[in-house]
């Protein structure tokens, strides 16, 4: 994991964190973009693999195995798709990591961008972390109809408002003038 | 009755004029707005064919839809609200978690949309 020098939102230093399981996989952003279904395949694999840590018939108020697998598949597919779409500059490595704990899961996706892209992304994150999520969700969609653009940020907004997932973001200088962008997604096993 | 259909590797979207229903099946996680254009165009054709009556969007066999797909469907609903020519019903499946969680958002975009999670 890159050492983040600037963090926003729900950021946790996971180095040496006690966990039931640590997972890690390295991918290539250019290949994810070229072979697009790898985003979905990777998301489906890790969601089902990870969901086996919880029982099929979870106690009331906790996510069942099936529902957890669904949440994670949507989450991870969005994060892998973002890495495929927004990686930029000479470093194309995408690192997936997950820490499984008794009450929560933390997924960490790191990709790299060119430094000039950092301020725009940090502004977007700042808006996301301080906004009324319902209002911003509607506003983004209404605006996208007017402008003809895609509904920017809709993935994060649905994950935050519909599933209660909390996000943290880290920016760290990396080799060859790149910036490593790390997104942490905190998933509670208690149902939202 | 006519059927208008789009098939991909992992999904199928079809318009059944007899029941005035667009059915989504499988997993739809396309890459770009352009990739979604054929599905959007099918929805617009279905809307025009149903003008003056009702149109159903049936998601009950749709396992996954990525945020680009949610955006496309949401924008279709906003467009239908602006034209106000159809009564729109959305059918969901209570066993598919994202549908429980996110289909209700369509009603926030157009309160006249009827949502039935079966």
Coordinates of C-alpha atoms in Angstrom, one line a residue:
Chain A
X1 CA 0.0 0.0 0.0
X2 CA 1.3 3.5 -0.8
X3 CA 2.0 5.8 2.1
X4 CA -0.7 8.5 1.7
X5 CA 0.6 12.0 2.5
X6 CA -2.9 13.6 2.1
X7 CA -6.1 11.9 3.1
X8 CA -9.8 12.8 3.0
X9 CA -12.9 11.2 4.5
X10 CA -13.0 7.8 6.3
X11 CA -9.3 7.0 6.2
X12 CA -7.8 4.3 8.3
X13 CA -4.1 3.2 8.5
X14 CA -4.4 -0.5 7.9
X15 CA -0.7 -1.4 8.2
X16 CA -0.5 -4.3 10.6
X17 CA -4.2 -4.3 11.3
X18 CA -5.5 -7.5 13.0
X19 CA -7.9 -9.3 10.6
X20 CA -9.5 -12.6 9.8
X21 CA -8.1 -12.3 6.3
X22 CA -6.0 -10.1 4.1
X23 CA -6.4 -10.3 0.4
X24 CA -4.3 -8.7 -2.3
X25 CA -4.2 -8.7 -6.1
X26 CA -2.4 -6.6 -8.7
X27 CA -3.9 -5.8 -12.0
X28 CA -3.1 -3.6 -15.0
X29 CA -5.4 -0.6 -15.7
X30 CA -4.9 -0.6 -19.4
X31 CA -5.8 -4.3 -19.6
X32 CA -8.9 -3.7 -17.5
X33 CA -10.0 -1.1 -19.9
X34 CA -9.2 -3.3 -22.9
X35 CA -10.8 -6.4 -21.5
X36 CA -13.7 -4.6 -19.8
X37 CA -15.4 -7.8 -18.5
X38 CA -12.4 -8.4 -16.2
X39 CA -13.8 -5.6 -14.0
X40 CA -17.0 -7.5 -13.5
X41 CA -15.3 -10.9 -13.3
X42 CA -12.8 -9.7 -10.6
X43 CA -15.7 -8.0 -8.7
X44 CA -17.8 -11.2 -8.8
X45 CA -14.9 -13.4 -7.7
X46 CA -13.8 -11.3 -4.7
X47 CA -17.4 -10.6 -3.6
X48 CA -18.3 -14.2 -3.5
X49 CA -15.0 -15.3 -2.0
X50 CA -15.3 -12.7 0.8
X51 CA -19.0 -13.2 1.5
X52 CA -18.2 -16.8 2.5
X53 CA -16.9 -15.3 5.8
X54 CA -20.5 -14.5 6.9
X55 CA -23.2 -17.1 7.4
X56 CA -26.0 -17.7 4.9
X57 CA -28.7 -17.1 7.5
X58 CA -27.3 -14.1 9.3
X59 CA -28.8 -12.8 12.5
X60 CA -31.4 -10.1 12.2
X61 CA -29.9 -6.8 11.3
X62 CA -26.7 -8.3 9.8
X63 CA -26.1 -8.7 6.1
X64 CA -26.7 -12.3 4.8
X65 CA -24.1 -14.0 2.7
X66 CA -26.2 -13.5 -0.4
X67 CA -26.9 -9.8 0.2
X68 CA -23.3 -9.1 1.2
X69 CA -22.1 -10.7 -2.1
X70 CA -24.4 -8.5 -4.0
X71 CA -23.3 -5.3 -2.2
X72 CA -19.6 -6.2 -2.7
X73 CA -20.0 -7.1 -6.4
X74 CA -21.6 -3.7 -7.1
X75 CA -19.0 -1.9 -5.0
X76 CA -16.0 -3.7 -6.4
X77 CA -17.2 -3.5 -10.0
X78 CA -17.6 0.3 -9.6
X79 CA -14.1 0.6 -8.1
X80 CA -12.4 -1.6 -10.7
X81 CA -14.3 0.3 -13.5
X82 CA -13.0 3.6 -12.0
X83 CA -9.4 2.3 -12.0
X84 CA -9.8 1.2 -15.7
X85 CA -11.4 4.6 -16.7
X86 CA -9.4 7.1 -14.8
X87 CA -5.8 5.7 -14.5
X88 CA -3.4 8.0 -16.3
X89 CA 0.3 8.5 -16.7
X90 CA 3.1 5.9 -16.9
X91 CA 2.2 3.6 -14.0
X92 CA -0.8 1.4 -14.8
X93 CA -0.7 -0.9 -11.8
X94 CA -4.0 -1.3 -9.9
X95 CA -3.7 -2.8 -6.5
X96 CA -6.7 -4.5 -4.8
X97 CA -6.5 -5.2 -1.1
X98 CA -9.1 -6.3 1.5
X99 CA -9.1 -6.6 5.2
X100 CA -11.8 -8.8 6.7
X101 CA -12.7 -8.1 10.3
X102 CA -15.6 -9.5 12.5
X103 CA -17.8 -6.4 12.1
X104 CA -16.5 -4.7 8.9
X105 CA -14.6 -5.1 5.7
X106 CA -12.2 -2.5 4.3
X107 CA -11.5 -2.6 0.6
X108 CA -8.5 -0.6 -0.7
X109 CA -8.0 0.1 -4.4
X110 CA -4.9 2.0 -5.6
X111 CA -4.3 3.4 -9.0
X112 CA -2.2 6.2 -10.5
X113 CA -3.0 9.4 -12.2
X114 CA -1.1 12.3 -13.6
X115 CA -0.5 15.1 -11.0
X116 CA -2.6 17.6 -12.9
X117 CA -5.7 15.4 -12.4
X118 CA -5.3 15.5 -8.6
X119 CA -6.9 18.9 -7.8
X120 CA -10.1 18.1 -9.9
X121 CA -10.5 14.7 -8.2
X122 CA -9.9 16.2 -4.8
X123 CA -12.6 18.8 -5.4
X124 CA -15.0 16.1 -6.5
X125 CA -14.2 14.1 -3.3
X126 CA -14.6 17.1 -1.1
X127 CA -18.1 17.7 -2.6
X128 CA -19.0 14.1 -2.1
X129 CA -17.9 14.0 1.5
X130 CA -19.7 17.2 2.5
X131 CA -22.9 17.0 0.4
X132 CA -26.5 16.1 1.2
X133 CA -26.3 12.8 -0.7
X134 CA -29.9 12.6 -1.7
X135 CA -29.9 16.2 -3.1
X136 CA -26.6 15.7 -4.9
X137 CA -27.8 12.4 -6.4
X138 CA -30.9 14.1 -7.9
X139 CA -28.9 17.2 -8.9
X140 CA -26.2 15.2 -10.8
X141 CA -28.8 13.3 -12.8
X142 CA -30.9 16.3 -13.6
X143 CA -27.8 18.1 -14.7
X144 CA -26.6 15.2 -16.8
X145 CA -29.9 15.2 -18.7
X146 CA -29.4 18.9 -19.6
X147 CA -25.7 18.5 -20.5
X148 CA -25.9 15.1 -22.2
X149 CA -23.0 13.9 -20.0
X150 CA -22.9 10.7 -17.9
X151 CA -24.1 11.0 -14.3
X152 CA -20.7 11.7 -12.8
X153 CA -20.1 10.3 -9.4
X154 CA -23.3 8.3 -9.4
X155 CA -21.5 5.1 -8.4
X156 CA -20.1 6.6 -5.2
X157 CA -23.4 8.3 -4.4
X158 CA -25.5 5.1 -4.6
X159 CA -22.9 3.2 -2.6
X160 CA -22.9 5.9 0.1
X161 CA -26.6 6.7 0.3
X162 CA -28.2 3.3 -0.5
X163 CA -25.7 1.0 1.2
X164 CA -24.1 3.2 3.9
X165 CA -20.6 2.6 2.6
X166 CA -18.1 5.1 3.9
X167 CA -15.2 6.2 1.8
X168 CA -11.7 7.5 2.4
X169 CA -9.3 8.8 -0.2
X170 CA -5.5 9.1 -0.1
X171 CA -3.1 10.9 -2.4
X172 CA 0.6 10.1 -2.4
X173 CA 3.5 11.1 -4.7
X174 CA 4.7 8.0 -6.7
X175 CA 7.5 7.2 -9.0
X176 CA 7.8 8.8 -12.5
X177 CA 5.9 11.9 -11.5
X178 CA 2.6 10.0 -10.9
X179 CA 0.2 10.4 -8.0
X180 CA -1.0 7.2 -6.3
X181 CA -4.8 7.5 -5.5
X182 CA -6.0 5.1 -2.9
X183 CA -9.7 4.7 -2.3
X184 CA -10.8 2.9 0.9
X185 CA -14.4 1.5 1.1
X186 CA -15.6 0.7 4.6
X187 CA -18.5 -1.9 4.6
X188 CA -20.3 -2.6 7.8
X189 CA -21.7 -6.1 8.2
X190 CA -24.6 -4.5 10.1
X191 CA -27.4 -3.9 7.6
X192 CA -27.8 -0.3 6.4
Chain B
X1 CA -47.3 -8.1 -31.1
X2 CA -43.7 -7.2 -31.9
X3 CA -40.5 -7.8 -30.1
X4 CA -37.6 -5.5 -30.2
X5 CA -34.5 -7.1 -28.7
X6 CA -30.8 -6.4 -27.8
X7 CA -28.5 -9.3 -26.8
X8 CA -25.1 -9.1 -25.3
X9 CA -22.7 -11.6 -23.8
X10 CA -24.3 -11.5 -20.4
X11 CA -27.6 -9.8 -20.9
X12 CA -30.7 -9.3 -22.9
X13 CA -33.1 -6.4 -23.1
X14 CA -36.4 -6.8 -25.0
X15 CA -39.5 -4.8 -25.6
X16 CA -42.7 -6.7 -25.8
X17 CA -45.3 -4.6 -27.4
X18 CA -48.2 -6.9 -26.4
X19 CA -47.6 -6.2 -22.7
X20 CA -45.9 -2.8 -23.3
X21 CA -43.0 -4.0 -21.2
X22 CA -39.2 -3.7 -21.5
X23 CA -37.6 -6.7 -19.8
X24 CA -34.0 -6.6 -18.6
X25 CA -32.2 -9.9 -18.0
X26 CA -28.7 -11.0 -16.8
X27 CA -25.9 -8.6 -15.9
X28 CA -25.5 -5.2 -17.6
X29 CA -22.2 -3.5 -17.0
X30 CA -21.3 -1.8 -20.2
X31 CA -18.3 0.5 -20.5
X32 CA -19.4 3.8 -22.0
X33 CA -22.4 5.9 -22.8
X34 CA -22.0 4.9 -26.4
X35 CA -22.2 1.2 -25.4
X36 CA -25.5 2.0 -23.7
X37 CA -26.9 3.9 -26.7
X38 CA -28.7 0.9 -28.3
X39 CA -30.5 0.1 -24.9
X40 CA -31.4 3.7 -24.5
X41 CA -32.8 3.8 -28.1
X42 CA -34.8 0.7 -27.4
X43 CA -36.3 2.4 -24.3
X44 CA -37.2 5.5 -26.4
X45 CA -38.9 3.4 -29.1
X46 CA -40.9 1.6 -26.4
X47 CA -41.8 4.9 -24.9
X48 CA -43.0 6.3 -28.2
X49 CA -45.0 3.1 -28.9
X50 CA -46.6 3.3 -25.5
X51 CA -47.5 7.0 -25.6
X52 CA -50.9 7.7 -24.3
X53 CA -50.9 4.4 -22.3
X54 CA -48.7 2.6 -19.8
X55 CA -45.1 1.2 -20.0
X56 CA -43.5 -1.2 -17.6
X57 CA -39.8 -1.6 -17.0
X58 CA -39.2 -5.2 -15.7
X59 CA -35.9 -5.6 -13.9
X60 CA -36.9 -8.8 -12.0
X61 CA -34.4 -10.9 -13.9
X62 CA -31.6 -8.4 -13.9
X63 CA -28.8 -9.5 -11.5
X64 CA -26.6 -6.4 -11.8
X65 CA -26.6 -3.0 -13.4
X66 CA -23.5 -0.7 -13.0
X67 CA -23.8 3.0 -12.2
X68 CA -23.5 3.9 -15.9
X69 CA -26.6 1.7 -16.5
X70 CA -28.4 3.2 -13.5
X71 CA -27.6 6.6 -15.0
X72 CA -29.0 5.7 -18.3
X73 CA -32.3 4.3 -16.8
X74 CA -32.6 7.4 -14.5
X75 CA -32.2 9.8 -17.4
X76 CA -34.8 7.9 -19.4
X77 CA -37.2 8.3 -16.4
X78 CA -36.4 12.1 -16.3
X79 CA -37.1 12.3 -20.0
X80 CA -40.4 10.5 -19.6
X81 CA -41.4 12.8 -16.8
X82 CA -40.7 15.8 -19.0
X83 CA -42.7 14.4 -21.9
X84 CA -45.5 13.1 -19.6
X85 CA -47.0 10.8 -22.2
X86 CA -46.9 7.4 -20.4
X87 CA -47.8 5.9 -17.0
X88 CA -44.5 4.2 -16.0
X89 CA -44.4 1.1 -13.8
X90 CA -41.1 -0.4 -12.5
X91 CA -41.0 -4.0 -11.5
X92 CA -38.3 -5.3 -9.2
X93 CA -37.3 -8.5 -7.4
X94 CA -37.0 -8.4 -3.6
X95 CA -34.4 -11.2 -3.7
X96 CA -32.0 -9.1 -5.7
X97 CA -30.4 -6.7 -3.2
X98 CA -29.6 -3.7 -5.4
X99 CA -33.2 -3.6 -6.5
X100 CA -34.5 -3.4 -2.9
X101 CA -31.9 -0.6 -2.2
X102 CA -31.9 1.5 -5.4
X103 CA -35.0 1.1 -7.5
X104 CA -36.9 3.4 -5.3
X105 CA -34.6 6.2 -6.4
X106 CA -36.5 6.3 -9.7
X107 CA -39.6 7.5 -7.9
X108 CA -37.6 10.4 -6.4
X109 CA -36.9 11.5 -10.0
X110 CA -40.6 11.3 -11.0
X111 CA -43.1 10.7 -8.2
X112 CA -45.7 9.4 -10.7
X113 CA -43.5 6.3 -11.3
X114 CA -45.1 3.2 -9.7
X115 CA -42.6 0.9 -8.1
X116 CA -43.6 -2.8 -7.4
X117 CA -40.9 -4.9 -5.7
X118 CA -42.3 -8.4 -5.9

